[in-house]
Each structure stands twice: as structure tokens, then as C-alpha cells.
Amino acid sequence: MRPFDYYQPESFDEAFKLLTMPDKVVMPLAGSTDLIPMVRDERWSPDIVVDIKELPGLRDIKPVAGGPGCGVCEGECLYVGAAVRMSEIARSPLVNRHWGVLAQAAGAVGHEQVRNRATLGGNMGTASPAGDTLSALLVLEAEVLIQGAGGERCIPVTKFFLGPRKTALRPGEIIVAVLLPPLPEGSAGSYERLSRRRGADLALVGVSALAVPYAGGYQWRLALCAVAPTPIRVPEAEAVLSAGHDAVSLEQAAQLALAASHPIDDVRATAAYRREMVVRLTRRALQHVVEQLEH
Amino acid sequence: MLHEITFNVNGEPYTVAVKSQHTLLDVLREKLGITSPKRGCENGECGACTVLLDGKPVNSCMVLAVEAAGHEIETVEGLARDGELHPLQKAFIEHNAVQCGFCTPGVLMSAKGLLDENPHPNVDEIKHALAGNLCRCTGYVRIVDAVLDVAGNGQ
């Protein structure tokens, strides 16, 4: 592997000094499951790698009252640190309490060895359109807590993903945590994904669905990954489902999900196959949510 | 960049000088002569390099050696105690769960990670835990049977 220098800063100040070193290619590292293969394949060539996972607060999962500075979350949010491992999220009783769709998505990443290293912040920072946790964060309407040399800011996850491997992070900024807004009792979610090899490989298509009790009915949220340059919400399908989730609406929503998808051909699957799978996985995710609502 | 790191491998403390870009797999095999973790895909796909890091299965090809500083590593070399094979090793022999053997150390460590956390897993839990370990010889049936045997015996 091409040589680089590794640092593990103990404070944010030290981290930002390293991350903004002039004339150097500097990359943050948390779980290493993206960075090491990319450096080995010579697709990334960092001069300096900054291990951010031991920075204060990056490994915490904790309820917090309101969002620090973001003002969006009223009541109790769940704070999930950027360097929390996928296996920790999948098994966390706190995440599973209301935000189980994120636990399901984290549990679908790679296999156990990868989940024991890969982090939520890494999945977001890498911003692959196929990132499993990304569509779950969209339906949960998560806020992203970001810190840089200039201070802290909080942005909605809908504004975080700008394109394949492109995010709203400015040079030197790191993801500190996501904040998951509270959900009322009776909410139900499901994450469905398909990959060539079960228990490994990236998603060919991923679908997150969530129903939230609202005004005597449900407000539905639906998001897709691996079918567009970024993970996407499907508001047209959500409107149909929120008006009633009978069999006809479910089918209509699956077709609207298809209409919103613009998948590509790549080594994993053809666009045509992905389109077919969008319909099937959306049906399945919606059906799983309906089963939970009726339970 | 050189780092002097200290970590435990199978209960023994080691202090070694490693370069930033060295993986845990590089250092175990090339510096410490611990060769049960195999260099397979080096891409997190095959699981042949699986070791336990603080009790959890990880691909040692995707961990920087410097990240292992201060942590506990377990490999197949540490499974046998006082000349007695680990129950998983015995079960793999009894069930003929080994053919070429290249994947076996990784499979054993994934299985140990599972049993340490959940001593009585069912078939689905075993398959889930071993999903990151490719075996191109056995077809997995004998491997799953061997792990199930140990799980049933309550280890």
C-alpha cells in the first residue's frame, strides 16, 4: 500500500489543524473499511490520514434534549456519534426503540467483520449512492451535526448528499453525529435491500419506508438508495400512502418509486434489473410496515 | 511514518515498530510470524484474514496495525489450551469441515466470536455470523454442522 502518515488527534483543534494542512491530501479515517481498499487500489492517495474515531463524543449513542444549536428537534432526539460501528447501531436498544429502520439498515451493511469496523459517519462521508444507512436517515429526517475549524453547524440530511461521493462537508469539516428527531409511539419502519451476495456486497437497490401516526392516520415516508446519484425521498409515493395504505395505494406507490428512480448499469446489475427490483423491494418494504401497523 | 505500538496477541504482549500504512494482517504475518490469518482478497470480501479484535471478528486486512495499539487480538494460534484443541477445532475435524483449509482459520475465528457472544446459536444465526467467510470447497454444510455441534454441547 502507498505510504501515508497516520495521526490520531485527541482534540478537535488538533484534528482541524491536520485536516487543513496546506499542500497535502488529507483524509479522515474512522472504520477504515472504505479507506484501506481505496488506497490499496490506488484510487485514493492520501499523504496524511487522520483517525478521528477517538475524538470526544464520536462513539456515543445517547438521548439528548433538543438539538445542540440546530433548533429542529423538539423533545428528545437520539444522538448517534459518527464513529459508532454498524454492529453497535444494529444492536442498540436505544436505536431500536423508535428508530429501528436505521438499526435494520446498519445490520444490512456488509457482513459481521465489516459491521464491527464500519461507522455511520463513514457511510455518510463516503456518500456512495448505495450506502445502506442513507435512505434510513432520509426517512428519519435526521440532522447532521458537523464541526469544522469555524465552529459547529447542523444541517438536515436532505441537504447533505449532493452527488455520488459528494457531500455538503466543507474542507476540514467532519461529521460529529446524527440527531434523530423523536417519533411518536406506533411508528413503524422497514429497510429492504438486495445484493448479489447476501451478507456482503453493496446494495443493488435499498428501500426505507416509515409510517408515523398523524392526525388519526399516518404520515408515510419513503426513500430509495442505489437508484439515483444520491439517496432520494419519493414525495409522490408518500402523498398517496398518507391518504390511505390499501393494496391499490401500495401498488401505486411502488410504481411512483419506479418513476422516481434513475438507476445506472454497472458491474453489479443492469439499470433494467434495478428498475424491476425497485418495484418489488418497495412493495415488500411497504407491506412489512403495514404488517407492523396492523399487529 | 513509524509508530511503536504495543498490543496483545493471544494473551502475549508484543511491542513492534509499524509503518502507518501497514495493516494488522501485514504485521501479524510478516513481523510476528502469526500466519493463521490468510491474505486472500485484501478487500473485505473473503474473510480469510478474520481475527478477533477485543472479542469481535474483523478483517485484519482492513485494520491498520497502528489502530490495534492497546487492543487484544486473538487468532487460531491461541485457540488450543495446554495441548488440547478448542471444541470448535475438534468439531471441525470430527465433521470433516475442512478441505483445502485456506478459509478455516477465518471461519474458526468468526465462529468463536459468535459463540463467545451467543453460546447457543441456531442455524440461521450461524449462517449470518459466517456470511463474511467464503469457502470454495465444503459447500458450508459441514462447517455449519460443526459449529452447531459445539453450540448444542453448550461449549
mmCIF file with all atom_site columns, N, CA, C and O in Angstrom, chain A residues 217-237:
data_model
loop_
_atom_site.group_PDB
_atom_site.id
_atom_site.type_symbol
_atom_site.label_atom_id
_atom_site.label_alt_id
_atom_site.label_comp_id
_atom_site.label_asym_id
_atom_site.label_entity_id
_atom_site.label_seq_id
_atom_site.pdbx_PDB_ins_code
_atom_site.Cartn_x
_atom_site.Cartn_y
_atom_site.Cartn_z
_atom_site.occupancy
_atom_site.B_iso_or_equiv
_atom_site.pdbx_formal_charge
_atom_site.auth_seq_id
_atom_site.auth_comp_id
_atom_site.auth_asym_id
_atom_site.auth_atom_id
_atom_site.pdbx_PDB_model_num
ATOM 1  N N  . GLY A 1 217 ? -54.416 9.320  11.201 1.00 0.00 ? 217 GLY A N  1
ATOM 2  C CA . GLY A 1 217 ? -53.934 8.376  10.191 1.00 0.00 ? 217 GLY A CA 1
ATOM 3  C C  . GLY A 1 217 ? -52.422 8.236  10.295 1.00 0.00 ? 217 GLY A C  1
ATOM 4  O O  . GLY A 1 217 ? -51.880 8.229  11.409 1.00 0.00 ? 217 GLY A O  1
ATOM 5  N N  . TYR A 1 218 ? -51.784 8.139  9.150  1.00 0.00 ? 218 TYR A N  1
ATOM 6  C CA . TYR A 1 218 ? -50.329 8.009  9.154  1.00 0.00 ? 218 TYR A CA 1
ATOM 7  C C  . TYR A 1 218 ? -49.722 8.933  8.114  1.00 0.00 ? 218 TYR A C  1
ATOM 8  O O  . TYR A 1 218 ? -50.279 9.109  7.029  1.00 0.00 ? 218 TYR A O  1
ATOM 9  N N  . GLN A 1 219 ? -48.584 9.509  8.495  1.00 0.00 ? 219 GLN A N  1
ATOM 10 C CA . GLN A 1 219 ? -47.777 10.217 7.512  1.00 0.00 ? 219 GLN A CA 1
ATOM 11 C C  . GLN A 1 219 ? -46.689 9.235  7.079  1.00 0.00 ? 219 GLN A C  1
ATOM 12 O O  . GLN A 1 219 ? -45.968 8.686  7.911  1.00 0.00 ? 219 GLN A O  1
ATOM 13 N N  . TRP A 1 220 ? -46.636 8.964  5.785  1.00 0.00 ? 220 TRP A N  1
ATOM 14 C CA . TRP A 1 220 ? -45.663 7.990  5.274  1.00 0.00 ? 220 TRP A CA 1
ATOM 15 C C  . TRP A 1 220 ? -44.431 8.677  4.714  1.00 0.00 ? 220 TRP A C  1
ATOM 16 O O  . TRP A 1 220 ? -44.521 9.773  4.159  1.00 0.00 ? 220 TRP A O  1
ATOM 17 N N  . ARG A 1 221 ? -43.297 8.011  4.880  1.00 0.00 ? 221 ARG A N  1
ATOM 18 C CA . ARG A 1 221 ? -42.051 8.489  4.263  1.00 0.00 ? 221 ARG A CA 1
ATOM 19 C C  . ARG A 1 221 ? -41.388 7.302  3.550  1.00 0.00 ? 221 ARG A C  1
ATOM 20 O O  . ARG A 1 221 ? -41.382 6.195  4.081  1.00 0.00 ? 221 ARG A O  1
ATOM 21 N N  . LEU A 1 222 ? -40.873 7.588  2.358  1.00 0.00 ? 222 LEU A N  1
ATOM 22 C CA . LEU A 1 222 ? -40.265 6.528  1.548  1.00 0.00 ? 222 LEU A CA 1
ATOM 23 C C  . LEU A 1 222 ? -38.972 7.063  0.931  1.00 0.00 ? 222 LEU A C  1
ATOM 24 O O  . LEU A 1 222 ? -38.958 8.171  0.400  1.00 0.00 ? 222 LEU A O  1
ATOM 25 N N  . ALA A 1 223 ? -37.907 6.292  1.041  1.00 0.00 ? 223 ALA A N  1
ATOM 26 C CA . ALA A 1 223 ? -36.631 6.720  0.450  1.00 0.00 ? 223 ALA A CA 1
ATOM 27 C C  . ALA A 1 223 ? -35.942 5.525  -0.201 1.00 0.00 ? 223 ALA A C  1
ATOM 28 O O  . ALA A 1 223 ? -36.103 4.385  0.232  1.00 0.00 ? 223 ALA A O  1
ATOM 29 N N  . LEU A 1 224 ? -35.184 5.824  -1.255 1.00 0.00 ? 224 LEU A N  1
ATOM 30 C CA . LEU A 1 224 ? -34.508 4.779  -2.035 1.00 0.00 ? 224 LEU A CA 1
ATOM 31 C C  . LEU A 1 224 ? -33.020 5.062  -2.085 1.00 0.00 ? 224 LEU A C  1
ATOM 32 O O  . LEU A 1 224 ? -32.604 6.226  -2.101 1.00 0.00 ? 224 LEU A O  1
ATOM 33 N N  . CYS A 1 225 ? -32.223 3.993  -2.120 1.00 0.00 ? 225 CYS A N  1
ATOM 34 C CA . CYS A 1 225 ? -30.799 4.192  -2.398 1.00 0.00 ? 225 CYS A CA 1
ATOM 35 C C  . CYS A 1 225 ? -30.365 3.309  -3.554 1.00 0.00 ? 225 CYS A C  1
ATOM 36 O O  . CYS A 1 225 ? -31.042 2.340  -3.915 1.00 0.00 ? 225 CYS A O  1
ATOM 37 N N  . ALA A 1 226 ? -29.253 3.685  -4.166 1.00 0.00 ? 226 ALA A N  1
ATOM 38 C CA . ALA A 1 226 ? -28.612 2.959  -5.272 1.00 0.00 ? 226 ALA A CA 1
ATOM 39 C C  . ALA A 1 226 ? -29.370 3.074  -6.601 1.00 0.00 ? 226 ALA A C  1
ATOM 40 O O  . ALA A 1 226 ? -29.093 2.341  -7.537 1.00 0.00 ? 226 ALA A O  1
ATOM 41 N N  . VAL A 1 227 ? -30.327 4.013  -6.685 1.00 0.00 ? 227 VAL A N  1
ATOM 42 C CA . VAL A 1 227 ? -31.083 4.152  -7.941 1.00 0.00 ? 227 VAL A CA 1
ATOM 43 C C  . VAL A 1 227 ? -31.022 5.569  -8.508 1.00 0.00 ? 227 VAL A C  1
ATOM 44 O O  . VAL A 1 227 ? -31.729 5.895  -9.454 1.00 0.00 ? 227 VAL A O  1
ATOM 45 N N  . ALA A 1 228 ? -30.182 6.414  -7.918 1.00 0.00 ? 228 ALA A N  1
ATOM 46 C CA . ALA A 1 228 ? -30.040 7.800  -8.362 1.00 0.00 ? 228 ALA A CA 1
ATOM 47 C C  . ALA A 1 228 ? -28.679 8.287  -7.855 1.00 0.00 ? 228 ALA A C  1
ATOM 48 O O  . ALA A 1 228 ? -28.038 7.589  -7.064 1.00 0.00 ? 228 ALA A O  1
ATOM 49 N N  . PRO A 1 229 ? -28.210 9.471  -8.293 1.00 0.00 ? 229 PRO A N  1
ATOM 50 C CA . PRO A 1 229 ? -26.879 9.933  -7.862 1.00 0.00 ? 229 PRO A CA 1
ATOM 51 C C  . PRO A 1 229 ? -26.747 10.112 -6.342 1.00 0.00 ? 229 PRO A C  1
ATOM 52 O O  . PRO A 1 229 ? -25.658 10.071 -5.803 1.00 0.00 ? 229 PRO A O  1
ATOM 53 N N  . THR A 1 230 ? -27.877 10.341 -5.682 1.00 0.00 ? 230 THR A N  1
ATOM 54 C CA . THR A 1 230 ? -27.881 10.412 -4.214 1.00 0.00 ? 230 THR A CA 1
ATOM 55 C C  . THR A 1 230 ? -29.049 9.560  -3.727 1.00 0.00 ? 230 THR A C  1
ATOM 56 O O  . THR A 1 230 ? -29.930 9.201  -4.514 1.00 0.00 ? 230 THR A O  1
ATOM 57 N N  . PRO A 1 231 ? -29.086 9.226  -2.433 1.00 0.00 ? 231 PRO A N  1
ATOM 58 C CA . PRO A 1 231 ? -30.316 8.629  -1.908 1.00 0.00 ? 231 PRO A CA 1
ATOM 59 C C  . PRO A 1 231 ? -31.455 9.641  -2.062 1.00 0.00 ? 231 PRO A C  1
ATOM 60 O O  . PRO A 1 231 ? -31.224 10.847 -1.946 1.00 0.00 ? 231 PRO A O  1
ATOM 61 N N  . ILE A 1 232 ? -32.669 9.167  -2.363 1.00 0.00 ? 232 ILE A N  1
ATOM 62 C CA . ILE A 1 232 ? -33.774 10.105 -2.641 1.00 0.00 ? 232 ILE A CA 1
ATOM 63 C C  . ILE A 1 232 ? -35.025 9.761  -1.837 1.00 0.00 ? 232 ILE A C  1
ATOM 64 O O  . ILE A 1 232 ? -35.303 8.594  -1.556 1.00 0.00 ? 232 ILE A O  1
ATOM 65 N N  . ARG A 1 233 ? -35.783 10.799 -1.468 1.00 0.00 ? 233 ARG A N  1
ATOM 66 C CA . ARG A 1 233 ? -37.146 10.622 -0.955 1.00 0.00 ? 233 ARG A CA 1
ATOM 67 C C  . ARG A 1 233 ? -38.077 10.566 -2.164 1.00 0.00 ? 233 ARG A C  1
ATOM 68 O O  . ARG A 1 233 ? -37.750 11.064 -3.244 1.00 0.00 ? 233 ARG A O  1
ATOM 69 N N  . VAL A 1 234 ? -39.245 9.962  -1.977 1.00 0.00 ? 234 VAL A N  1
ATOM 70 C CA . VAL A 1 234 ? -40.225 9.884  -3.065 1.00 0.00 ? 234 VAL A CA 1
ATOM 71 C C  . VAL A 1 234 ? -41.535 10.524 -2.588 1.00 0.00 ? 234 VAL A C  1
ATOM 72 O O  . VAL A 1 234 ? -42.465 9.816  -2.174 1.00 0.00 ? 234 VAL A O  1
ATOM 73 N N  . PRO A 1 235 ? -41.605 11.857 -2.620 1.00 0.00 ? 235 PRO A N  1
ATOM 74 C CA . PRO A 1 235 ? -42.775 12.548 -2.055 1.00 0.00 ? 235 PRO A CA 1
ATOM 75 C C  . PRO A 1 235 ? -44.095 12.163 -2.718 1.00 0.00 ? 235 PRO A C  1
ATOM 76 O O  . PRO A 1 235 ? -45.141 12.107 -2.045 1.00 0.00 ? 235 PRO A O  1
ATOM 77 N N  . GLU A 1 236 ? -44.059 11.855 -4.046 1.00 0.00 ? 236 GLU A N  1
ATOM 78 C CA . GLU A 1 236 ? -45.301 11.497 -4.754 1.00 0.00 ? 236 GLU A CA 1
ATOM 79 C C  . GLU A 1 236 ? -45.888 10.221 -4.146 1.00 0.00 ? 236 GLU A C  1
ATOM 80 O O  . GLU A 1 236 ? -47.096 10.125 -3.901 1.00 0.00 ? 236 GLU A O  1
ATOM 81 N N  . ALA A 1 237 ? -45.034 9.247  -3.876 1.00 0.00 ? 237 ALA A N  1
ATOM 82 C CA . ALA A 1 237 ? -45.492 7.989  -3.287 1.00 0.00 ? 237 ALA A CA 1
ATOM 83 C C  . ALA A 1 237 ? -45.951 8.221  -1.840 1.00 0.00 ? 237 ALA A C  1
ATOM 84 O O  . ALA A 1 237 ? -46.946 7.646  -1.389 1.00 0.00 ? 237 ALA A O  1
#
